PDB file of C-alpha atoms in Angstrom:
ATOM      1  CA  UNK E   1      -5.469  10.326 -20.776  1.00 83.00           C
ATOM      2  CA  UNK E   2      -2.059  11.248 -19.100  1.00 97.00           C
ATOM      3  CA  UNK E   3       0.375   8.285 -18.904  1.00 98.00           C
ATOM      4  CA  UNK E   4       4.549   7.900 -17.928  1.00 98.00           C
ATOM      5  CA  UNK E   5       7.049   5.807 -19.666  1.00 98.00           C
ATOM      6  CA  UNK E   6       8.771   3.699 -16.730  1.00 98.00           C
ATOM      7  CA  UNK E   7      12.086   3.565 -17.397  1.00 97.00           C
ATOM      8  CA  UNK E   8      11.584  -0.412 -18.771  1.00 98.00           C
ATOM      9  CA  UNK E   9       9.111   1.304 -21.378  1.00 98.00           C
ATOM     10  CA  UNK E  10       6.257   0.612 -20.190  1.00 98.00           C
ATOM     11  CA  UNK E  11       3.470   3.586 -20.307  1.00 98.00           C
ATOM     12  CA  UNK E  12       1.627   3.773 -17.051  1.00 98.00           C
ATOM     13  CA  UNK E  13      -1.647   6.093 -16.628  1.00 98.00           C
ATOM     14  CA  UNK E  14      -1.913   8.320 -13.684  1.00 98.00           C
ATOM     15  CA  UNK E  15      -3.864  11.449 -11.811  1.00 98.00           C
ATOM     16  CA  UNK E  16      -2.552  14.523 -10.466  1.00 98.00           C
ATOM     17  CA  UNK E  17      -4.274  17.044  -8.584  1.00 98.00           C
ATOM     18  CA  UNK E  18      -3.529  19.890  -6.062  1.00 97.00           C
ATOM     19  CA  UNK E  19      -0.184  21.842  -5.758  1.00 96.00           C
ATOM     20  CA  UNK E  20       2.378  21.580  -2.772  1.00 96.00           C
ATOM     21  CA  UNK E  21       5.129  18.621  -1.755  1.00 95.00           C
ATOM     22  CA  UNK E  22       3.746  15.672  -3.665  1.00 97.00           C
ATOM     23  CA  UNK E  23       2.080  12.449  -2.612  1.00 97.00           C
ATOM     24  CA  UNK E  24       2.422   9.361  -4.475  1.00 98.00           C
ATOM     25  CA  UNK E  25      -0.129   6.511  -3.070  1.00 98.00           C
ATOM     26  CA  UNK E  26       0.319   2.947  -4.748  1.00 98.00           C
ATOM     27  CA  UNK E  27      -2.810   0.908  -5.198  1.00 98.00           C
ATOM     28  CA  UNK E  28      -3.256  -2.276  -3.591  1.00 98.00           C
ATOM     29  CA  UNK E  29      -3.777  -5.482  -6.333  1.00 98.00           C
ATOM     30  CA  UNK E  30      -7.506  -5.333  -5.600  1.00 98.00           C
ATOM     31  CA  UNK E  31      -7.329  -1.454  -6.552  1.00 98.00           C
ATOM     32  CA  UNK E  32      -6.684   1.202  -8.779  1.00 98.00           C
ATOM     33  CA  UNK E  33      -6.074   4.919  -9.214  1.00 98.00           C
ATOM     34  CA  UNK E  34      -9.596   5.178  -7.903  1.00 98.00           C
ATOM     35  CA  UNK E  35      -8.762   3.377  -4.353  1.00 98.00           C
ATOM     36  CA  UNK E  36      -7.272   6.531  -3.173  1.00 98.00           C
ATOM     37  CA  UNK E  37     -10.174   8.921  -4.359  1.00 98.00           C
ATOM     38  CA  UNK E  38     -11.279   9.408  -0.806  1.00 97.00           C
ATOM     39  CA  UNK E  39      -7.797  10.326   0.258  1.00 97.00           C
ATOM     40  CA  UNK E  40      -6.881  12.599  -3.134  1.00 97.00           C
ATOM     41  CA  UNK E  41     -10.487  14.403  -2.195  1.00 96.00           C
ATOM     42  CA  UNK E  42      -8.703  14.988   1.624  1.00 95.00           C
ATOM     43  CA  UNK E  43      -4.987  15.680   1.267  1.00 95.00           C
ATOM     44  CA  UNK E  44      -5.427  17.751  -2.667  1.00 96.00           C
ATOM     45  CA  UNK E  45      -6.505  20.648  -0.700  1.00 94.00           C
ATOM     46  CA  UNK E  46      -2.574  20.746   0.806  1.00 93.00           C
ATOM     47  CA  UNK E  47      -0.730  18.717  -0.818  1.00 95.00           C
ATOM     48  CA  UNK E  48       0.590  17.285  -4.588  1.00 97.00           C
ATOM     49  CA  UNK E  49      -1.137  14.277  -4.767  1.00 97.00           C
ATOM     50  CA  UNK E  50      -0.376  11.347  -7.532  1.00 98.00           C
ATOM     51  CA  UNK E  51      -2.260   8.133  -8.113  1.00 98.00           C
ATOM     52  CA  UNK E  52      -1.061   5.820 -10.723  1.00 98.00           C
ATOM     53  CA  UNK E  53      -2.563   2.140 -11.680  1.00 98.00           C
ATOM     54  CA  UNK E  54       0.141  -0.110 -11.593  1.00 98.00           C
ATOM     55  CA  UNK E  55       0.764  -2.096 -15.103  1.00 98.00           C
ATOM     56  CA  UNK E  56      -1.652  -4.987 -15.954  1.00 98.00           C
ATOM     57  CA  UNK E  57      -4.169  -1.924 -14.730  1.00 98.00           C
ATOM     58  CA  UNK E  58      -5.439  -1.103 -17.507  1.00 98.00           C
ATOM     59  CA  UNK E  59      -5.610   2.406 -18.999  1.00 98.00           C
ATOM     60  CA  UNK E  60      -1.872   1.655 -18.000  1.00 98.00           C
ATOM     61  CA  UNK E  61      -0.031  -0.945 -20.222  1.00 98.00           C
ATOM     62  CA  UNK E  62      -0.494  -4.998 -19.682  1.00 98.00           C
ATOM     63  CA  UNK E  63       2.884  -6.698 -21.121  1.00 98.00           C
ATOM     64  CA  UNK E  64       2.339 -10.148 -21.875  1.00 98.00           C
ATOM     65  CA  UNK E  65       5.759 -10.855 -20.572  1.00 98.00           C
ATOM     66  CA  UNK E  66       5.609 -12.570 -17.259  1.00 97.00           C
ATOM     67  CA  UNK E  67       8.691 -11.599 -16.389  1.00 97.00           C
ATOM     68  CA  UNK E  68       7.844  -7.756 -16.066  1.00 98.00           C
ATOM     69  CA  UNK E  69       6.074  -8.567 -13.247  1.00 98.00           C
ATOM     70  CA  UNK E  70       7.946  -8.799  -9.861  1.00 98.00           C
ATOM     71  CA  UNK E  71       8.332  -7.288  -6.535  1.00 98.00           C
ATOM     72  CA  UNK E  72      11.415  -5.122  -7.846  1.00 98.00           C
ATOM     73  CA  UNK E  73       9.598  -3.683 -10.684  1.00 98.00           C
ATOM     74  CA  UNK E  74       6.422  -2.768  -8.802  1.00 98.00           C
ATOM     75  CA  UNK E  75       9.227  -0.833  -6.125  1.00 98.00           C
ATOM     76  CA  UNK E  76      10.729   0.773  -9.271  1.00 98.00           C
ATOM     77  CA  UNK E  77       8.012   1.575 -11.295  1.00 98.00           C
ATOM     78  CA  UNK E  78       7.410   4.030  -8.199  1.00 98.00           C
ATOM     79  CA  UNK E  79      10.694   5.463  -8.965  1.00 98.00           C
ATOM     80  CA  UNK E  80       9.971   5.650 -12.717  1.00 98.00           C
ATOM     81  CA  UNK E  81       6.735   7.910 -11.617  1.00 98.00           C
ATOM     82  CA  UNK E  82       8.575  10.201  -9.410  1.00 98.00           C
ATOM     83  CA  UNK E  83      11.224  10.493 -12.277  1.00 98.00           C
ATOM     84  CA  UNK E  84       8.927  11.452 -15.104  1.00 98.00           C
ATOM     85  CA  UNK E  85       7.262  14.318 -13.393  1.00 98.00           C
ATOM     86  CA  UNK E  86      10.040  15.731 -11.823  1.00 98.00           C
ATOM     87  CA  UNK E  87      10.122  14.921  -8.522  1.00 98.00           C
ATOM     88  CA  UNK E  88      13.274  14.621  -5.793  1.00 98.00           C
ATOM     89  CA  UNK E  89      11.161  13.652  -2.817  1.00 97.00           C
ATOM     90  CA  UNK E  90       7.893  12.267  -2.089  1.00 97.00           C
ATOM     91  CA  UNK E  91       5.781  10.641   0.721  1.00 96.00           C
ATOM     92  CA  UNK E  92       4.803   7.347  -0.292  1.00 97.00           C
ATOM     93  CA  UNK E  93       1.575   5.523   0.715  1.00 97.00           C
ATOM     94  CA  UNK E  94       0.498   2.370  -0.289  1.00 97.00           C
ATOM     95  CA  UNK E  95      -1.779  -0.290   0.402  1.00 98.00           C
ATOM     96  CA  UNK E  96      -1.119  -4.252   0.090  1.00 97.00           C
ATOM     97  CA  UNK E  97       0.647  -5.167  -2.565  1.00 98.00           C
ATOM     98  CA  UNK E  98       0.972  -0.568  -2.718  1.00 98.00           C
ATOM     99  CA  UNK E  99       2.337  -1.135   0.501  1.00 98.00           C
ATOM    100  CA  UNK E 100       4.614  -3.943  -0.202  1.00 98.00           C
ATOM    101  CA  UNK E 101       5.988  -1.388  -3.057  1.00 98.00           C
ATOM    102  CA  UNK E 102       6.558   0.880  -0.793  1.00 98.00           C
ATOM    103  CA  UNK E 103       8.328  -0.583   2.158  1.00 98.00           C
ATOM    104  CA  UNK E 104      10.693  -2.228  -0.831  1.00 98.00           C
ATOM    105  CA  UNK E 105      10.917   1.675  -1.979  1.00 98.00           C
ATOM    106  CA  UNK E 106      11.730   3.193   1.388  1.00 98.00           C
ATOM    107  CA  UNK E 107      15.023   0.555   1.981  1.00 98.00           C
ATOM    108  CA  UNK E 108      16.491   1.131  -1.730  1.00 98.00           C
ATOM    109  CA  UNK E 109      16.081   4.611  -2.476  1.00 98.00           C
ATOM    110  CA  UNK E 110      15.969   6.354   0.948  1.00 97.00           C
ATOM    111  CA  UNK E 111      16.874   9.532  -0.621  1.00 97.00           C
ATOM    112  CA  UNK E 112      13.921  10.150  -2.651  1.00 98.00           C
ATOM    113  CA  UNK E 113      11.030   9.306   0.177  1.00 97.00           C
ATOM    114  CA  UNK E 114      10.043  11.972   2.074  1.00 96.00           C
ATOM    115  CA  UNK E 115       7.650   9.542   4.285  1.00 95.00           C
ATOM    116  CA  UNK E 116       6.718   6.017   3.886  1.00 96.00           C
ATOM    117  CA  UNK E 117       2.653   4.591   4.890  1.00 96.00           C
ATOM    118  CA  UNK E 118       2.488   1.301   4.813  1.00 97.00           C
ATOM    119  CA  UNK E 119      -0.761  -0.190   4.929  1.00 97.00           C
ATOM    120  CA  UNK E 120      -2.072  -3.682   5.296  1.00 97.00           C
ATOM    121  CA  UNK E 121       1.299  -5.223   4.571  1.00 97.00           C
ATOM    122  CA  UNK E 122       2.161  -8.938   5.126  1.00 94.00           C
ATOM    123  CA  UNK E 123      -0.015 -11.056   3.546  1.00 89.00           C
ATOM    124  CA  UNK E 124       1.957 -14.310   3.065  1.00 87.00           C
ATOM    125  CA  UNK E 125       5.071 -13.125   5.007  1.00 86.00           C
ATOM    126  CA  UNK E 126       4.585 -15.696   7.722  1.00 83.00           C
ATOM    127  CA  UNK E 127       7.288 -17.916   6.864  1.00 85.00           C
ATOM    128  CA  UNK E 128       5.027 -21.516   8.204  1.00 84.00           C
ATOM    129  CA  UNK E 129       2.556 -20.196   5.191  1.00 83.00           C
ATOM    130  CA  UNK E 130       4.802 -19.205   2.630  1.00 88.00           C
ATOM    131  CA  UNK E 131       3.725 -22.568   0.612  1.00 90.00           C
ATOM    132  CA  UNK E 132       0.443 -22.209   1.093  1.00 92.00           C
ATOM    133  CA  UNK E 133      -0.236 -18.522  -0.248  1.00 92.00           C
ATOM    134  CA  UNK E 134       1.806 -19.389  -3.383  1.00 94.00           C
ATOM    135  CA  UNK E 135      -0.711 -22.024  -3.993  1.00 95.00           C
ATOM    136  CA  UNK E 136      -3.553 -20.136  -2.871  1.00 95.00           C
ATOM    137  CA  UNK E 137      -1.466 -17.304  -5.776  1.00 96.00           C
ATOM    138  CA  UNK E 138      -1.527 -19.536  -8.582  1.00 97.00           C
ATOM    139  CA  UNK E 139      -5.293 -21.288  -7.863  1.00 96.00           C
ATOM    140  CA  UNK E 140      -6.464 -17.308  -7.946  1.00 97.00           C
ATOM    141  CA  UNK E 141      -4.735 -16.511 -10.827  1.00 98.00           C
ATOM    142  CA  UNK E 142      -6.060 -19.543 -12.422  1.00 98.00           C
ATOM    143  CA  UNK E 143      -9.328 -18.685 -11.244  1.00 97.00           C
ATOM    144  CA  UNK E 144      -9.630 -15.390 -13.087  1.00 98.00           C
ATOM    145  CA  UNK E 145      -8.089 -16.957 -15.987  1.00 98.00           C
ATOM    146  CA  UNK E 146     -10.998 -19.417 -16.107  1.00 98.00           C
ATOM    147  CA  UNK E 147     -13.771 -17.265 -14.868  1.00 97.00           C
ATOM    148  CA  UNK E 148     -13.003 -13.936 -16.082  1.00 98.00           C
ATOM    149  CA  UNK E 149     -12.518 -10.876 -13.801  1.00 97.00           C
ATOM    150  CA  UNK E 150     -15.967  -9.974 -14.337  1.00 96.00           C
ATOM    151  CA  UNK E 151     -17.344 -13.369 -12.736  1.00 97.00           C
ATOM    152  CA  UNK E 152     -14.235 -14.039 -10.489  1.00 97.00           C
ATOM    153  CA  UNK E 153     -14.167 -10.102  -8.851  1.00 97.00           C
ATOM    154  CA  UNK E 154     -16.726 -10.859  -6.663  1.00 97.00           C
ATOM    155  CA  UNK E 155     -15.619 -14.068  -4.654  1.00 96.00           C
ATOM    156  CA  UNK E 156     -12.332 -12.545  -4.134  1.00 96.00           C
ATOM    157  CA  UNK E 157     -14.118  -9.047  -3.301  1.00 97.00           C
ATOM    158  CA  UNK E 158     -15.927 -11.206  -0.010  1.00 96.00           C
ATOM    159  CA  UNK E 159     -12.472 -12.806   1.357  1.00 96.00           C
ATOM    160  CA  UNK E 160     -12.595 -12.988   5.161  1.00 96.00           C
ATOM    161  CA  UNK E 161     -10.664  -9.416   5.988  1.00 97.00           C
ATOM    162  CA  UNK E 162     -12.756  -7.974   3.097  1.00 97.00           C
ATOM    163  CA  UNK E 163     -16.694  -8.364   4.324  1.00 97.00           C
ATOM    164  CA  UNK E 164     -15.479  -6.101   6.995  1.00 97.00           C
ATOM    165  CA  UNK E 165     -15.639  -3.483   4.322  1.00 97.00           C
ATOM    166  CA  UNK E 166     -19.237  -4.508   3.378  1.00 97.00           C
ATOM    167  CA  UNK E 167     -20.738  -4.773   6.480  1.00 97.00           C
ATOM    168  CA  UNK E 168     -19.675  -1.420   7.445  1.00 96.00           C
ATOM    169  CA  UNK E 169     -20.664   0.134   4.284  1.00 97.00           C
ATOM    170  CA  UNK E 170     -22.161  -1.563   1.685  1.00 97.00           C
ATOM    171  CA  UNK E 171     -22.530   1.097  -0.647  1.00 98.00           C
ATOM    172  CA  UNK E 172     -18.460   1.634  -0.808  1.00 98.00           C
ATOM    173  CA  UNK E 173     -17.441  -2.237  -0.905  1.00 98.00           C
ATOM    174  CA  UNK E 174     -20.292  -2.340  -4.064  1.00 98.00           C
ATOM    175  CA  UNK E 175     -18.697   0.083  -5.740  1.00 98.00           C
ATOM    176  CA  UNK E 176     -14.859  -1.071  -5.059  1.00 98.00           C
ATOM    177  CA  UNK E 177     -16.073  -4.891  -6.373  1.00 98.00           C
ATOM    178  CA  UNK E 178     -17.729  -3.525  -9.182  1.00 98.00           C
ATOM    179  CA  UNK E 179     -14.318  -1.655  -9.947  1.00 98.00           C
ATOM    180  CA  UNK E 180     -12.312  -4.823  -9.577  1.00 98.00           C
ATOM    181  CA  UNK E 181     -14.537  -6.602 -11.742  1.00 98.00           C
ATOM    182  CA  UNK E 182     -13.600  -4.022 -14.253  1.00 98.00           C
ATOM    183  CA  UNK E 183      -9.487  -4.958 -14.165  1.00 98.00           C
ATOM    184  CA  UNK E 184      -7.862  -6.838 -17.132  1.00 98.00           C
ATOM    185  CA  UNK E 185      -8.213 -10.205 -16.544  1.00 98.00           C
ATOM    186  CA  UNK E 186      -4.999 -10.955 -18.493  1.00 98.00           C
ATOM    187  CA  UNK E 187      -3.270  -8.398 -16.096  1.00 98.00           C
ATOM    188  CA  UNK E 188      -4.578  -9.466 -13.123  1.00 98.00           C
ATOM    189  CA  UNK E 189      -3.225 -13.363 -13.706  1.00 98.00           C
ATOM    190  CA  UNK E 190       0.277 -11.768 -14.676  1.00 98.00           C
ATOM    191  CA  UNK E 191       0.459  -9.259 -11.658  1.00 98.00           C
ATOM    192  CA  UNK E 192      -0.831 -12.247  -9.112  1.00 98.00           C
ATOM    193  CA  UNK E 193       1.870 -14.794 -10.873  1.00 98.00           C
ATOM    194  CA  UNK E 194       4.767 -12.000 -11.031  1.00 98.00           C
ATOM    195  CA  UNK E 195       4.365  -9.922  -7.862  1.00 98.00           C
ATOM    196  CA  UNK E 196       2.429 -11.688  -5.624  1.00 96.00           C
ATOM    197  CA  UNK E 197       3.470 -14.710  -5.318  1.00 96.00           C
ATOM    198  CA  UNK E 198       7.174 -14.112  -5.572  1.00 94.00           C
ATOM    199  CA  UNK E 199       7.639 -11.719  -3.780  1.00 94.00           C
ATOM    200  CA  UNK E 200      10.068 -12.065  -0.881  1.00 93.00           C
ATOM    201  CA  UNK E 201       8.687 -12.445   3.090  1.00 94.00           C
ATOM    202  CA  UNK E 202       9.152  -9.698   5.237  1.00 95.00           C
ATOM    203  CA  UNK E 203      10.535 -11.940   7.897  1.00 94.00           C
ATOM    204  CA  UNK E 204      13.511 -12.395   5.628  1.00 95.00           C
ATOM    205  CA  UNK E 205      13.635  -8.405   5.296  1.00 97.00           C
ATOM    206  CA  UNK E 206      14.579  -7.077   8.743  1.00 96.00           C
ATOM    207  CA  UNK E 207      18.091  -6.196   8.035  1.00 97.00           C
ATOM    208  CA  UNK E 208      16.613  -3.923   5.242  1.00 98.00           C
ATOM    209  CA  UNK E 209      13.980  -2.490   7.282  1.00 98.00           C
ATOM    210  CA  UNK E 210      16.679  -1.242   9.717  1.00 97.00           C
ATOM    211  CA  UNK E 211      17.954   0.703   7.677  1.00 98.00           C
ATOM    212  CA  UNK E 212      14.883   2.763   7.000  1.00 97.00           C
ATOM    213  CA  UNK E 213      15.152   6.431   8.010  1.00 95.00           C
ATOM    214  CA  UNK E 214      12.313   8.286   6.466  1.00 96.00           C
ATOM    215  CA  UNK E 215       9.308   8.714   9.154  1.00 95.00           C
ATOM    216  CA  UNK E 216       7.368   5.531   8.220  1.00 96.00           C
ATOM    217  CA  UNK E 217       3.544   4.891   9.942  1.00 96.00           C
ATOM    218  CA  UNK E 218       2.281   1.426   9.396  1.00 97.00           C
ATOM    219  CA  UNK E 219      -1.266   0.759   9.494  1.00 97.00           C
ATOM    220  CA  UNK E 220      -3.194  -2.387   9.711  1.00 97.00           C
ATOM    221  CA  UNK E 221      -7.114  -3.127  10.419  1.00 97.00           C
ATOM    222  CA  UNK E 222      -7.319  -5.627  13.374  1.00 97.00           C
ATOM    223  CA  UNK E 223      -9.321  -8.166  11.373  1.00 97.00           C
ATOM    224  CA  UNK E 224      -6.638  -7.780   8.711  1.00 97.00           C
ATOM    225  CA  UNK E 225      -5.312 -10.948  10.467  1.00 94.00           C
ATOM    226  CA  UNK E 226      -2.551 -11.511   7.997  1.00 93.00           C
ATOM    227  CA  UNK E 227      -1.006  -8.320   8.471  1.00 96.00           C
ATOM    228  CA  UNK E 228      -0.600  -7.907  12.461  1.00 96.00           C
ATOM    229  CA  UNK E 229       2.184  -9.967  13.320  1.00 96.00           C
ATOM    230  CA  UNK E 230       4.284  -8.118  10.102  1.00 96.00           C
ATOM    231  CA  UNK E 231       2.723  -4.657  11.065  1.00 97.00           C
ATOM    232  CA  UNK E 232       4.411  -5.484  14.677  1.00 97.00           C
ATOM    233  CA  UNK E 233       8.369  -6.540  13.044  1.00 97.00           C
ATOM    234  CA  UNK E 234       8.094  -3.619  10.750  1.00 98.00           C
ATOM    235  CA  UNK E 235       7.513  -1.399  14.019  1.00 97.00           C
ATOM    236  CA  UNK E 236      10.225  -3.948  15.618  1.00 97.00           C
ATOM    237  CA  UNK E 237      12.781  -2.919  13.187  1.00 97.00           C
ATOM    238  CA  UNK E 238      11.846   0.369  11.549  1.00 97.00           C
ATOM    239  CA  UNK E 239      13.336   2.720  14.038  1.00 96.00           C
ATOM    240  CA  UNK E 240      11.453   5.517  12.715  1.00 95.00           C
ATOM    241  CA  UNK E 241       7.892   3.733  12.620  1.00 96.00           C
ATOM    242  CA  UNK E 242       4.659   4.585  14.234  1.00 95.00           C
ATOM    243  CA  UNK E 243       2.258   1.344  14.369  1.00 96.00           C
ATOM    244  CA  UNK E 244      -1.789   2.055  14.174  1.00 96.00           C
ATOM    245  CA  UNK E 245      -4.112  -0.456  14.480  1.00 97.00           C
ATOM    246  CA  UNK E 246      -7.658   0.518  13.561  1.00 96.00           C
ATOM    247  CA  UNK E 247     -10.172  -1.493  15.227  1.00 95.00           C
ATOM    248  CA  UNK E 248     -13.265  -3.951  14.007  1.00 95.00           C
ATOM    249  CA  UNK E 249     -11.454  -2.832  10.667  1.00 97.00           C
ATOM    250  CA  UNK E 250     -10.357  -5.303   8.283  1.00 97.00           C
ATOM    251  CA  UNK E 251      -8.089  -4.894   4.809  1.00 97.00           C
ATOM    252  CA  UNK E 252      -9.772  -2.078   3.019  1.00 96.00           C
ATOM    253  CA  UNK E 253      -9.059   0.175   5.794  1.00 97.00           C
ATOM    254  CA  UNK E 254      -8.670   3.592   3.016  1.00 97.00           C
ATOM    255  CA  UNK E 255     -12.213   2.811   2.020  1.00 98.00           C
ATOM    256  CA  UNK E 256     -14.069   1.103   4.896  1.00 96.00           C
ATOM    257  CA  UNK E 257     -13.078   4.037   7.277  1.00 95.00           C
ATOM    258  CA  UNK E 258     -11.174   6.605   5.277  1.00 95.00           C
ATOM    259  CA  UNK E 259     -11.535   9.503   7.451  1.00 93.00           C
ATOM    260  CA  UNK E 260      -9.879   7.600  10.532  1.00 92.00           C
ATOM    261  CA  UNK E 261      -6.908   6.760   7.690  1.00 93.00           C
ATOM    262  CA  UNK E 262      -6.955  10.533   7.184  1.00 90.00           C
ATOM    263  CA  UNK E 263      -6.700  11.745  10.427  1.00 88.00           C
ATOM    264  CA  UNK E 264      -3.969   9.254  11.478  1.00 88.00           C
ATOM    265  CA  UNK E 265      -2.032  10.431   8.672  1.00 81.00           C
ATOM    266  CA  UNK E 266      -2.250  14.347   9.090  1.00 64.00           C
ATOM    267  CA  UNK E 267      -4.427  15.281  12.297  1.00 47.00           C
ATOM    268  CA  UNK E 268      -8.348  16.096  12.371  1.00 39.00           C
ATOM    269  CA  UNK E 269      -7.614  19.875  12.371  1.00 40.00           C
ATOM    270  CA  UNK E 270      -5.404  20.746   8.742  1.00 43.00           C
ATOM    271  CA  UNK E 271      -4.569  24.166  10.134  1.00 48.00           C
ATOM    272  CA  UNK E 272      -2.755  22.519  12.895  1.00 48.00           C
ATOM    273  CA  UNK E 273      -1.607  19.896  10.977  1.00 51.00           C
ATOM    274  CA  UNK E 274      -0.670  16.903  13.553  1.00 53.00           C
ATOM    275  CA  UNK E 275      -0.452  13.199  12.325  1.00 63.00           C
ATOM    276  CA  UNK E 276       2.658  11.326  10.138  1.00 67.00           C
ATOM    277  CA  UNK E 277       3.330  13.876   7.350  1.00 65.00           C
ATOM    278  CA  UNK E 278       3.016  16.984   9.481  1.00 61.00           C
ATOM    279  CA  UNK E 279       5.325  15.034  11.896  1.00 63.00           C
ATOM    280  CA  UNK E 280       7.366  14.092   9.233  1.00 65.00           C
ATOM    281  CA  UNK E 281       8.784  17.398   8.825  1.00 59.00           C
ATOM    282  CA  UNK E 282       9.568  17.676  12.573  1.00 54.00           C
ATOM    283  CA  UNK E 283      11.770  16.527  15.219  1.00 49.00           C
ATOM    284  CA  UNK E 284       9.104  13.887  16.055  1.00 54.00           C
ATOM    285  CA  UNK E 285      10.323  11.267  13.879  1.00 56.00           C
ATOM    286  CA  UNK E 286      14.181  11.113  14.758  1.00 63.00           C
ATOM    287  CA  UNK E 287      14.219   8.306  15.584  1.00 73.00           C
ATOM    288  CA  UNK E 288      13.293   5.750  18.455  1.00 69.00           C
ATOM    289  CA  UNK E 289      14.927   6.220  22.174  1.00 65.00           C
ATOM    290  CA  UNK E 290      17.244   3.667  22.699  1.00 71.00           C
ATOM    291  CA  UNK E 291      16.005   3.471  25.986  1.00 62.00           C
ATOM    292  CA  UNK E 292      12.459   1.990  24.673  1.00 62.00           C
ATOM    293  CA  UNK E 293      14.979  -1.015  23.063  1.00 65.00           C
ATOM    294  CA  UNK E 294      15.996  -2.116  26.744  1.00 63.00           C
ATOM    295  CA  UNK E 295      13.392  -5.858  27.150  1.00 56.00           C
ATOM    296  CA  UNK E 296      12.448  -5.474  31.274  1.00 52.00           C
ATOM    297  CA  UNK E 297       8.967  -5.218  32.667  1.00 50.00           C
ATOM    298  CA  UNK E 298       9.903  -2.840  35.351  1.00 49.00           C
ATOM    299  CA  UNK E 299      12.813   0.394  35.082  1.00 53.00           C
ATOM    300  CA  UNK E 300      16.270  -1.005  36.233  1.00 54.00           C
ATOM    301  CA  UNK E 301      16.480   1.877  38.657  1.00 53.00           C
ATOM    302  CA  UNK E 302      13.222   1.182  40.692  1.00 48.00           C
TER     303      UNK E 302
END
C-alpha cells in the first residue's frame, strides 16, 4: 500500500490515478479515500487525481496523541501530500470536515491551490450553536468510544441531512455506512475531539476568506441545513466564489447525486470542458464586479 510521511511524521495512505494537472479531494469525517471513487472514476480520464484518508483513517496512521488532531493539521497535512509527490499546484476539493481543510488551505497557502471546492461546509459555524455542537462533538465521540464504530456507524450514518442519501439511493448510502462502520474507532474519537470540535467558526473567518484568490465553487445540498447560511458568507466574502445549491439534496451530495457534482464542477460535455476547473483556467474567475457589491433593489441610474 502507498503511503506519505506528513511533514509531523505521520505516514498517510493514498490513491493516485490518471495523468494531467492533479486533483487532491479531502474526505469528509464520515469518509475515506473511497468517498471520492465516483468522482476519481469521472475526472481520471483528464486529470491527476489524489485521494488520501486523513490520519485516524486507517491504512493511514492513528497517533494516540490528541493533540495531532486539529483544524491546522488537517489544512497542512494537505500540504504535506502535495509536497511528497511533487506537486506546485493543485485544485482542491473537499467535503465537510475535507471541505473545512480546504477553505483553511486556500487562505494560507494561496500559492499552491490551483482551485478550491468546498462542499458541505459549516456545520457548527453558527456562532448561537457553537456550544451546542461541541457537546453534541464530545457525546459522539463518546458514543463510538462506548459502542464501537461497528455498532455506532449506523445511527450517525441516518442523521437528518444524511437519509437524504438513503432515500435516494439505498444501495450507495448501504455501502458508504457499511464503510464507516469499518473506520478505527480509536481514530474516529481522536479526529471528532481534535478537529471537529475545535475547530474555529467560519463566521469568525471572513477577513481570511477575503483574501482568497484561487477560483473557489462552494457547494451545499439544500437539506444540508447546517451548511446554507455559511455556503452564502463564503460566497459573501470569497470574491472569486461560485455558490451551487443542489436541490432535495442533503450532505452526501458526491455520493447521493455524483454526476450533478460532476457536471457542476467541469461541464456535461469533457471535450468542451465548461464548469469550475475548466473555468478556472480562464478569465471567468477574475474576480467579482464591483458593481454586483453595490446593496439597491433597483440600478441607481433608472
Amino acid at each position: 500500500m502507498p503511503h506519505l510521511a506528513t511533514d509531523d511524521g505521520v505516514k498517510l495512505y493514498y490513491e493516485e490515478t490518471g495523468r494531467g494537472i492533479p486533483i487532491v479531494f479531502v474526505h469528509e469525517f464520515a469518509g475515506d479515500c473511497r468517498s471520492w471513487e465516483h468522482q476519481v472514476r469521472y475526472f481520471a480520464r483528464y486529470y491527476r487525481c489524489i485521494t488520501f484518508n486523513a490520519r485516524g483513517y486507517p491504512p493511514s496512521d492513528v497517533p494516540k496523541d490528541g493533540e495531532r488532531y486539529s483544524q491546522a493539521r488537517a489544512r497542512d497535512d494537505i500540504r504535506s501530500v502535495l509536497d511528497a509527490l511533487g506537486i506546485d499546484k493543485a485544485h482542491v476539493v473537499g467535503l465537510s470536515m475535507g471541505g473545512f481543510a480546504t477553505l483553511h488551505f486556500g487562505f494560507t497557502y494561496p500559492d499552491r491551490a490551483r482551485s478550491l471546492v468546498i462542499a458541505g461546509c459549516g456545520y457548527g459555524a453558527a456562532p448561537d450553536k457553537r456550544a451546542q455542537f461541541a457537546e453534541e462533538a464530545e457525546a459522539s465521540a463518546r458514543r463510538f468510544e462506548e459502542l464501537t464504530m461497528a455498532k455506532a456507524a449506523e445511527a450517525y450514518a441516518l442523521g437528518p441531512t444524511r437519509v437524504q442519501h438513503q432515500n435516494r439511493d439505498p444501495r450507495s448510502w448501504r455501502e458508504f455506512a457499511d464503510q464507516f462502520a469499518e473506520h478505527s474507532t480509536e481514530g474516529a474519537a481522536l479526529t471528532m475531539r481534535g478537529v471537529q470540535k475545535r475547530r474555529p467558526s467560519l463566521f469568525d473567518l471572513a477577513d481570511n476568506m477575503k483574501t482568497i484568490t484561487a477560483p473557489t465553487l462552494i457547494m451545499t445540498g439544500d437539506e444540508d441545513w447546517p451548511c446554507l447560511e455559511p455556503g452564502i458568507l463564503m460566497k459573501r466574502h470569497i470574491s472569486t466564489a461560485g455558490l451551487v445549491v443542489m436541490p432535495n439534496a442533503g450532505h452526501n451530495i458526491n455520493l447521493e447525486d455524483p454526476a450533478r457534482v460532476q457536471r457542476a464542477s467541469v461541464g456535461p460535455v469533457p471535450r468542451r470542458r465548461r464548469g469550475h476547473l475548466a473555468d478556472a483556467r480562464s478569465a471567468r474567475h477574475g474576480g467579482r464586479d464591483p458593481r454586483a457589491l453595490i446593496v439597491a433593489f433597483t440600478p441607481r441610474n433608472s
